[in-house]
GROMACS .gro file of C-alpha atoms in nm:
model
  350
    1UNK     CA    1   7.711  -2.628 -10.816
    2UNK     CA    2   7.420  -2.594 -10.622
    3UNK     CA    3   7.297  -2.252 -10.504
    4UNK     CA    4   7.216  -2.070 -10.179
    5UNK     CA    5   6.853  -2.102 -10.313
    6UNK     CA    6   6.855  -2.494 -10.320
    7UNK     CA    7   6.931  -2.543 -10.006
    8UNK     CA    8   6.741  -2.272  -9.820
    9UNK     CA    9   6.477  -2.453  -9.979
   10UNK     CA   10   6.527  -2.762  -9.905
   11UNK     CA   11   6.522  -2.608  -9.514
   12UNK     CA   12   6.177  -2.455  -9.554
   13UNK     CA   13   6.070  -2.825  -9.672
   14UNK     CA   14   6.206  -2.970  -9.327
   15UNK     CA   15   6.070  -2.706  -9.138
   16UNK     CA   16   5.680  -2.778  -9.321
   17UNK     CA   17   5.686  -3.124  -9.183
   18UNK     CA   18   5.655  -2.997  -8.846
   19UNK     CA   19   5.314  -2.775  -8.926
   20UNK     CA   20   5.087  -2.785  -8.613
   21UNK     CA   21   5.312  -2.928  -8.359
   22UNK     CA   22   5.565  -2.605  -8.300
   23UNK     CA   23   5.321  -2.393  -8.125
   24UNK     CA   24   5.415  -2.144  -7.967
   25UNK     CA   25   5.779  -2.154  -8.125
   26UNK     CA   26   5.798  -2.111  -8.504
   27UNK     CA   27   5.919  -2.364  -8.763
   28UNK     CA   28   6.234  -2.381  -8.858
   29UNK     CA   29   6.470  -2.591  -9.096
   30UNK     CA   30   6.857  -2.644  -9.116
   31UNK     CA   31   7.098  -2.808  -9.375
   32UNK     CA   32   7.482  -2.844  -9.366
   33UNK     CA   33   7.618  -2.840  -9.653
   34UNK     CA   34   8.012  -2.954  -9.690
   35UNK     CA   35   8.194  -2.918 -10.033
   36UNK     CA   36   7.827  -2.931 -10.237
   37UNK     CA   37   7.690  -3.189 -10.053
   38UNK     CA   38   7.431  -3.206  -9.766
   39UNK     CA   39   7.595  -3.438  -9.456
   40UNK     CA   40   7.333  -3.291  -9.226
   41UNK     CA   41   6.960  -3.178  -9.173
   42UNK     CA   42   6.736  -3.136  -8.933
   43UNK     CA   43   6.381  -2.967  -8.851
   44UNK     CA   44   6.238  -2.812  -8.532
   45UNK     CA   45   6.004  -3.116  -8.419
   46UNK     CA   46   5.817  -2.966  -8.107
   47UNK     CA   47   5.852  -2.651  -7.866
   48UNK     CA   48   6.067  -2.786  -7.548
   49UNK     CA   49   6.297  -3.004  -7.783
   50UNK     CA   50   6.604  -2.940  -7.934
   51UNK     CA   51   6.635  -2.679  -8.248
   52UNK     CA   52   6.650  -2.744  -8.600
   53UNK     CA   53   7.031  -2.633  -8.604
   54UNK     CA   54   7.091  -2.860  -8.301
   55UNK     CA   55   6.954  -3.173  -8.507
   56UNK     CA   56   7.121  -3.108  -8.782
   57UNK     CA   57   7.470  -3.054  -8.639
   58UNK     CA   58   7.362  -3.417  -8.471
   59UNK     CA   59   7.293  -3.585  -8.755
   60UNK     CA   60   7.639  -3.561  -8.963
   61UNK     CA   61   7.846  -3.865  -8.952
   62UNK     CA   62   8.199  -3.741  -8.948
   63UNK     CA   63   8.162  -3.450  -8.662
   64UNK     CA   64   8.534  -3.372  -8.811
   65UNK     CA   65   8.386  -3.201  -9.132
   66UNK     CA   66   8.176  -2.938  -8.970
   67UNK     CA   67   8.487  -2.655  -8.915
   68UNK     CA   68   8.447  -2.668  -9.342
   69UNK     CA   69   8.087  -2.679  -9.371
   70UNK     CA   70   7.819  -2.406  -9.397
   71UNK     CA   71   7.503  -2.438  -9.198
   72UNK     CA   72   7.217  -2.340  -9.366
   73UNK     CA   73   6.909  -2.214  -9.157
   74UNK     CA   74   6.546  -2.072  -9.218
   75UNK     CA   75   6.541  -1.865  -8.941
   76UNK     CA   76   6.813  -1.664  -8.731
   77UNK     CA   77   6.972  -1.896  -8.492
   78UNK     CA   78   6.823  -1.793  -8.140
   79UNK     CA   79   7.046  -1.601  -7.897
   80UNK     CA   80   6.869  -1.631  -7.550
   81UNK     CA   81   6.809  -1.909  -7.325
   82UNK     CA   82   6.459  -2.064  -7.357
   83UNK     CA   83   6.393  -2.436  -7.268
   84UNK     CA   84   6.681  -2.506  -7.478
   85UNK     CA   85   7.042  -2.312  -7.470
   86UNK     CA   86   7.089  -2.055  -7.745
   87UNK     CA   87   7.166  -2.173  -8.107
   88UNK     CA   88   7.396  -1.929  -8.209
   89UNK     CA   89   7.621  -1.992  -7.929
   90UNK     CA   90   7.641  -2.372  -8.031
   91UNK     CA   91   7.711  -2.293  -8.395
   92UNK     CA   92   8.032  -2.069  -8.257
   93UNK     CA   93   8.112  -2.332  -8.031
   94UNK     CA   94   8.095  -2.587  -8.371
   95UNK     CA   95   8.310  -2.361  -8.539
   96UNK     CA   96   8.115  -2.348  -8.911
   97UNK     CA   97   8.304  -2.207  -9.199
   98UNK     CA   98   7.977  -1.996  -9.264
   99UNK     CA   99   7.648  -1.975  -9.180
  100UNK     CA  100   7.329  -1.846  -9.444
  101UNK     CA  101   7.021  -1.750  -9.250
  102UNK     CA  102   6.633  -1.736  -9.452
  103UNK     CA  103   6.506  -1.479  -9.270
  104UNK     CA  104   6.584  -1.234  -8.935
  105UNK     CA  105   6.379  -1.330  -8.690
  106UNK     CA  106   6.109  -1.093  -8.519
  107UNK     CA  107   6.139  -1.197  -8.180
  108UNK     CA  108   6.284  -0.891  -7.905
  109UNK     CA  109   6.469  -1.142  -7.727
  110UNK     CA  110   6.657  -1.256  -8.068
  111UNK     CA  111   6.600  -0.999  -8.364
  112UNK     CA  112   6.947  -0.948  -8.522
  113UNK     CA  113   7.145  -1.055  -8.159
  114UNK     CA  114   7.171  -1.400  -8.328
  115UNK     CA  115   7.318  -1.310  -8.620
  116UNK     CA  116   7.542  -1.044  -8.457
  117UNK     CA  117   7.732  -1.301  -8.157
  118UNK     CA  118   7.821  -1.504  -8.511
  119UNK     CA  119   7.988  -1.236  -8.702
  120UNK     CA  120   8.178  -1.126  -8.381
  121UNK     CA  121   8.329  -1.478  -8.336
  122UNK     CA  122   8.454  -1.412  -8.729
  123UNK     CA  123   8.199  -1.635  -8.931
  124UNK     CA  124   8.121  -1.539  -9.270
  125UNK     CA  125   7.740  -1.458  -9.247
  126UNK     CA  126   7.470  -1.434  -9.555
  127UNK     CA  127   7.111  -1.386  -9.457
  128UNK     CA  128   6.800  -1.285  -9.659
  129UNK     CA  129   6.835  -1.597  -9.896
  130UNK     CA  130   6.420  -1.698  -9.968
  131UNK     CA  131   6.335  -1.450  -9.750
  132UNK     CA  132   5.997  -1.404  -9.811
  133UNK     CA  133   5.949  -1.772  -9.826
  134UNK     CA  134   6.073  -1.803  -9.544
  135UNK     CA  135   5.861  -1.548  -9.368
  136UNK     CA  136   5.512  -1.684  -9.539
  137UNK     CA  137   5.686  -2.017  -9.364
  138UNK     CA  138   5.650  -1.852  -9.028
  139UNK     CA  139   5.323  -1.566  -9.157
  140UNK     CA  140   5.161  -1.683  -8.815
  141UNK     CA  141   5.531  -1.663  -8.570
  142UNK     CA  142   5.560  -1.311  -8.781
  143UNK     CA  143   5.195  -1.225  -8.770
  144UNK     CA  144   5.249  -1.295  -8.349
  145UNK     CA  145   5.572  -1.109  -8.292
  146UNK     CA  146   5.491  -0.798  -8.522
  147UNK     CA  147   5.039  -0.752  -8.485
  148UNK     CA  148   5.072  -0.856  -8.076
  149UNK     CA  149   4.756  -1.095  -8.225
  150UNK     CA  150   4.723  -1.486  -8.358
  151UNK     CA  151   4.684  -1.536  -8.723
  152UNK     CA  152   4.345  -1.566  -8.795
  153UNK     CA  153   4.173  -1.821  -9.061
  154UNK     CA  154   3.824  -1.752  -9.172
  155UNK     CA  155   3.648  -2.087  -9.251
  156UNK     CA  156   3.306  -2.176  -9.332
  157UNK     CA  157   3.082  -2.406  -9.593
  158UNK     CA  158   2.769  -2.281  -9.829
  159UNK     CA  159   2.565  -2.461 -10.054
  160UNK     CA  160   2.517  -2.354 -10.385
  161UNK     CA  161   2.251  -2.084 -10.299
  162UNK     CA  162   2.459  -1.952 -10.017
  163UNK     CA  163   2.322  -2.097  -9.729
  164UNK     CA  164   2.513  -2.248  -9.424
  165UNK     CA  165   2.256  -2.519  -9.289
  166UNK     CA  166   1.885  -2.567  -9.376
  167UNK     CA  167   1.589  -2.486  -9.155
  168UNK     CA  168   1.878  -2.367  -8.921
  169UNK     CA  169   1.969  -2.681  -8.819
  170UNK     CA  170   2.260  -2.884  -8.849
  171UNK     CA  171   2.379  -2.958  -9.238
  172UNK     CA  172   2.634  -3.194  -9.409
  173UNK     CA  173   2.787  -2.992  -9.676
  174UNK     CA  174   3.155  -3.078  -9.715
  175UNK     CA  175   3.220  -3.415  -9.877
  176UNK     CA  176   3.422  -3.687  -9.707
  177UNK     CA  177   3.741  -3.543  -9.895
  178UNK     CA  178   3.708  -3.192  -9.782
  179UNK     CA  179   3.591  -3.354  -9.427
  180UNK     CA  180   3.938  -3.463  -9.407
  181UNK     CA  181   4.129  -3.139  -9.512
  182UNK     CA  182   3.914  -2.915  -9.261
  183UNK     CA  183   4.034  -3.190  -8.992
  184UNK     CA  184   4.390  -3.196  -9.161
  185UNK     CA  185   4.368  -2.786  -9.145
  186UNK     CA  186   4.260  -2.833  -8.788
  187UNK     CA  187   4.536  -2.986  -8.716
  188UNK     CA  188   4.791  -2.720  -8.842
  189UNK     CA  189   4.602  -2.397  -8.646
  190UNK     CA  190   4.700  -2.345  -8.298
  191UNK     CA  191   4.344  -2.288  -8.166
  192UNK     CA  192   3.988  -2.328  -8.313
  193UNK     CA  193   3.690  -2.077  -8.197
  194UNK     CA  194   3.351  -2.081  -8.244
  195UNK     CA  195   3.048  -1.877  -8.075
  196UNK     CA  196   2.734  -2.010  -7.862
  197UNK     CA  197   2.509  -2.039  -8.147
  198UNK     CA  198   2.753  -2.268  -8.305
  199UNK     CA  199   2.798  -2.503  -8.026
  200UNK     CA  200   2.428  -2.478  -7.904
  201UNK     CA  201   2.286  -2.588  -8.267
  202UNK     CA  202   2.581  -2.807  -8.370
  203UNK     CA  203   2.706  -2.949  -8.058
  204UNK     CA  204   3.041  -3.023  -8.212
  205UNK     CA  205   3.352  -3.133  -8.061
  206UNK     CA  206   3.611  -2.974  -8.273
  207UNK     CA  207   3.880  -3.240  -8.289
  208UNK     CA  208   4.119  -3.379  -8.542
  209UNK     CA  209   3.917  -3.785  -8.577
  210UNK     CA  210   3.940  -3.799  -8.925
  211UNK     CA  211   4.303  -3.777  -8.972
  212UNK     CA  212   4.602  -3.839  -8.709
  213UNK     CA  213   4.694  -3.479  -8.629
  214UNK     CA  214   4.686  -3.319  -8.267
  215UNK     CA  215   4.390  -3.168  -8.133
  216UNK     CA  216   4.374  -2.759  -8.180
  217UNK     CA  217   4.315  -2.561  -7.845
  218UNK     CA  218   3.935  -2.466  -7.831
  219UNK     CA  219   3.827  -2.116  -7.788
  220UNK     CA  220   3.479  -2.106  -7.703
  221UNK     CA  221   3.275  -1.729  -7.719
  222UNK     CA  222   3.019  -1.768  -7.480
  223UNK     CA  223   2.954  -1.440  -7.267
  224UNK     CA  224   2.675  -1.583  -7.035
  225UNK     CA  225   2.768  -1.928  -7.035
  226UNK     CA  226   2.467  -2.082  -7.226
  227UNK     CA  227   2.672  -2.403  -7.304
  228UNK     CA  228   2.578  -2.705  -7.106
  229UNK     CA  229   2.839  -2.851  -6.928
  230UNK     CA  230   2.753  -3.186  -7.122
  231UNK     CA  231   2.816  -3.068  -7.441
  232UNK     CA  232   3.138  -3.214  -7.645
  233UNK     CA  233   3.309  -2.912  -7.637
  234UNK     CA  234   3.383  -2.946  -7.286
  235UNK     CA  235   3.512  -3.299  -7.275
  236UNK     CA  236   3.872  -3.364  -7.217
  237UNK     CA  237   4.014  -3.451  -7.548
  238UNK     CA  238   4.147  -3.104  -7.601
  239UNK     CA  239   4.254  -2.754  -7.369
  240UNK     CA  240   3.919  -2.563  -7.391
  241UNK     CA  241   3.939  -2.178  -7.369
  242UNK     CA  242   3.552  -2.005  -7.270
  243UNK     CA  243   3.560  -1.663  -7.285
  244UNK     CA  244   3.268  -1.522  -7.071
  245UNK     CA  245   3.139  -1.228  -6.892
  246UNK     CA  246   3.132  -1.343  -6.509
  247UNK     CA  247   3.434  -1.578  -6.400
  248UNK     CA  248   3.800  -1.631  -6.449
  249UNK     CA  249   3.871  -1.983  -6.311
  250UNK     CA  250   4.071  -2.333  -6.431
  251UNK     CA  251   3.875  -2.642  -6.394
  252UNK     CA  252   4.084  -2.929  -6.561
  253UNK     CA  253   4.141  -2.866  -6.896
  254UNK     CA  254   3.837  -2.583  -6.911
  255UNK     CA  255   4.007  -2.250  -6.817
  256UNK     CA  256   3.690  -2.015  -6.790
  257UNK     CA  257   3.818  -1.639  -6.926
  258UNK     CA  258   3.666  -1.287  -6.775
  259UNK     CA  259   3.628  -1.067  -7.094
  260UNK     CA  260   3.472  -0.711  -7.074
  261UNK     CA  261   3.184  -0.743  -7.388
  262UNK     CA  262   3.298  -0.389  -7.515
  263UNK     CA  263   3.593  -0.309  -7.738
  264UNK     CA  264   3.504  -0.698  -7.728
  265UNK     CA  265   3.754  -0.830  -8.053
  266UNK     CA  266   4.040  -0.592  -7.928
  267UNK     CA  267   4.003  -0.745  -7.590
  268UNK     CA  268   4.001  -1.128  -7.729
  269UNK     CA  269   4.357  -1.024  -7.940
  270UNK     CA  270   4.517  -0.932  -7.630
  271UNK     CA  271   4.384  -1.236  -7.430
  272UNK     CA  272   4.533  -1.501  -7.682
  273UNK     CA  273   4.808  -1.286  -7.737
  274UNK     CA  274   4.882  -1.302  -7.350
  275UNK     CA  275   4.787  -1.701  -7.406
  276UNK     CA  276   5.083  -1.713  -7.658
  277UNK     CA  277   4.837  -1.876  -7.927
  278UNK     CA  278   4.961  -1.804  -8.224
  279UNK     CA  279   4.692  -1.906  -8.459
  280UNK     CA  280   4.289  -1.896  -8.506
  281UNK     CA  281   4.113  -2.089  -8.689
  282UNK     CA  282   3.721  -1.905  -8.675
  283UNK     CA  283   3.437  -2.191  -8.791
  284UNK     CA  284   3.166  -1.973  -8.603
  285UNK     CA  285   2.874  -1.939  -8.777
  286UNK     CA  286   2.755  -1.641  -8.957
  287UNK     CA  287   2.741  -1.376  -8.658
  288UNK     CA  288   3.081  -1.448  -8.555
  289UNK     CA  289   3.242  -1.465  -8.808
  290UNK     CA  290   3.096  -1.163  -8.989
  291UNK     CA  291   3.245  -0.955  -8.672
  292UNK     CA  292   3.583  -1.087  -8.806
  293UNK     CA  293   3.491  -0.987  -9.197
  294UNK     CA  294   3.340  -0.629  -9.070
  295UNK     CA  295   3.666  -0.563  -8.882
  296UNK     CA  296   3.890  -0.650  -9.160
  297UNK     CA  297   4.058  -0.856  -8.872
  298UNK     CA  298   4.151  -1.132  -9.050
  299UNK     CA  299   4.450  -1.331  -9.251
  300UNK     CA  300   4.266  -1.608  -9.475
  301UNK     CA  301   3.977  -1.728  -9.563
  302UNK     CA  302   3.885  -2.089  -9.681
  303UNK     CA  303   3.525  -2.128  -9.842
  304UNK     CA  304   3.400  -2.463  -9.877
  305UNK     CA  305   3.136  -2.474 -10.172
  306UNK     CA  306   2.883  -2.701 -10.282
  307UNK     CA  307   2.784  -2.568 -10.606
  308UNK     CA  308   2.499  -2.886 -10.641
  309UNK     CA  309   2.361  -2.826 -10.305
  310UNK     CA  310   2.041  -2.606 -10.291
  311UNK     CA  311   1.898  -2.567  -9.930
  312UNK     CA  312   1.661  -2.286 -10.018
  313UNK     CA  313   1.643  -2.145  -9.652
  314UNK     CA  314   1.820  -2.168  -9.307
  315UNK     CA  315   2.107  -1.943  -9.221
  316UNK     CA  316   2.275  -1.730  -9.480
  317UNK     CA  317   2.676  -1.726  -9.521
  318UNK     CA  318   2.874  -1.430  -9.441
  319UNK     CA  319   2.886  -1.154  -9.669
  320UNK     CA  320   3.216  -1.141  -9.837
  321UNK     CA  321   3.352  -0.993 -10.163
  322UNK     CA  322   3.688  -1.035 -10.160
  323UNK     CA  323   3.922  -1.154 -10.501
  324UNK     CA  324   4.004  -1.523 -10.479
  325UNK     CA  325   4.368  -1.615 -10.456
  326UNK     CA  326   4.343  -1.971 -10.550
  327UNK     CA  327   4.091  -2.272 -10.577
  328UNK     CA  328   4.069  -2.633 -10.560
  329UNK     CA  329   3.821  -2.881 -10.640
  330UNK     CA  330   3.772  -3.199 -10.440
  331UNK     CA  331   3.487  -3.396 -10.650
  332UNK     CA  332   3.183  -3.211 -10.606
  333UNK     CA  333   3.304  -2.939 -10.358
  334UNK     CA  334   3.521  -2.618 -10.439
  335UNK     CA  335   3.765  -2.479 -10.128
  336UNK     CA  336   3.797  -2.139 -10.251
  337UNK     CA  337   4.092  -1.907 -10.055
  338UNK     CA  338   4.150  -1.556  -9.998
  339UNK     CA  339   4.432  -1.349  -9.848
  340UNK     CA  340   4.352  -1.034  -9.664
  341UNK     CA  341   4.473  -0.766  -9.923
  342UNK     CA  342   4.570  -0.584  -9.615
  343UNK     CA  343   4.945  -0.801  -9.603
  344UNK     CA  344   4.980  -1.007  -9.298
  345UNK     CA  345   5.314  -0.838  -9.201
  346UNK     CA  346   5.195  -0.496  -9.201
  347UNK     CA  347   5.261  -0.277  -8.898
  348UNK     CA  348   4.959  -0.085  -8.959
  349UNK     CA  349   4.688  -0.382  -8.972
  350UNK     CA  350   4.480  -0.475  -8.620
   0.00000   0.00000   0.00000
């Protein structure tokens, strides 16, 4: 017989193939399970369509078995009205012999009211099953919800000597294969930001063309609006975000952002908090994204390294001195990634 564990599991695994495309809702798996055997799943596909319990209870064959199945689910079934109706009211409504939840979820609208209209309709309910899987599942929904912040992702690429371009100018370090898992990683952030410097020297657009992924929102850091207007960052393939000192104004899909420069990071968190973006990945160059290492305000870190590569000047990479928590090589680079040893859930953390 096949335990609680197994199939939670197999929930988190439906709920990873929507990575990226959730935004701002978090992802979430379901499985029904009748007499040890799944007749059901489904997966939260994108934010506006129907929940993962909702396609999974649309997916079993024989409706008739569901009043002697249990429902398995990664995260509480909902208990508001969004752009959907509420989850936990259909799963009454369905009638489930029992219902196993991963995790609570953190929401103020939801929080424990989903769980609690089931057990008053007199469903068995089991929750905490994975459920720190299921949270590191949802580390950037939780990291939203709990920090009133997006998850932020530290990346950047050295050469062997520690340098980020040569003669400050532009610089291929990344391979083709690590091309492709920055653009894959692109793909799975809500938002991408980078600083003036960045898009003065590098001119880059920020998209998702090596793979077929969506395009991340761009968050673009420039205070006095030094950017040309003609630079790739601007063009329409993606919402653009500029956060400056002198306008607040919407001109297709450029929304120009009034910041005030001091208290200037605490001020950005609140902005794409009040944005609803729920992730960030930084690819600034070394300025910005030391203000993110010198604030401890970050979640990850992914370091790109080209241990053959000797550029012997140009910009140096960020200082950083943190343990690695894992490492993979793709041919002649290293990614290299660190967690914040400050956890991602704490209540205390920026």
């Amino acid at each position: 017989m096949k335990t609680d564990e197994f199939y939670m599991n197999r929930c988190i695994q439906l709920a990873e193939q929507a990575l990226g495309n959730t935004y701002p809702n978090p992802l979430v798996g379901s499985v029904i399970v009748h007499q040890d055997e799944i007749i059901g799943e489904g997966f939260h596909h994108t934010a506006g369509e129907n929940h993962a319990e909702i396609n999974a209870i649309s997916s079993v064959k024989d409706p008739g078995l569901l009043k002697e199945s249990t429902i398995y689910v990664s995260l509480e079934p909902c208990s508001h009205f969004g752009k959907t109706p509420p989850c936990a009211d259909k799963i009454v409504e369905t009638g489930f012999r029992k219902v196993v939840i991963g995790t609570l979820d953190p929401h103020k609208k939801v929080n424990g009211k989903g769980k609690a209209i089931i057990e008053k309709a007199g469903i068995e309910v089991v929750s905490g099953i994975l459920e720190e899987n299921c949270r590191q599942l949802n580390r950037r929904f939780f990291t939203f919800q709990k920090k009133k912040r997006p998850y932020i992702i530290l990346k950047w690429a050295e050469s062997g000597d520690g340098f980020i371009n040569k003669d400050f100018k532009p610089t291929q370090i990344s391979n083709a294969l690590t091309k492709q898992f920055v653009h894959q990683l692109r793909s799975e952030e809500h938002a991408i930001l980078i600083g003036t410097k960045t898009a003065l020297t590098d001119n880059p657009d920020l998209t998702t063309r090596e793979i077929s992924g969506r395009n991340p929102v761009r968050i673009l850091i420039d205070l006095d609006l030094k950017v040309p207007r003609d630079f790739k960052i601007f063009n329409t393939e993606a919402e653009t975000l500029v956060f400056n000192l002198f306008k607040d104004s919407v001109e297709g899909n450029l929304k120009f952002i009034r910041i005030e420069k001091e208290n200037f990071l605490e001020n950005l968190m609140q902005k794409l908090y009040e944005k609803q973006i729920q992730s960030v990945l930084v690819e600034g160059g070394r300025f910005t994204l030391e203000q993110f290492i010198s604030t401890g305000l970050w979640d990850e870190a992914i370091v790109i390294k080209n241990e053959n590569l000797r550029l012997g000047n140009g910009t140096e990479a960020p200082d950083f001195d943190f343990d690695l928590a894992d490492s993979k090589q793709f041919r002649d680079n290293s990614i290299e990634f660190y967690k914040n040893i400050q956890p991602w859930n704490s209540p205390t953390a920026l």
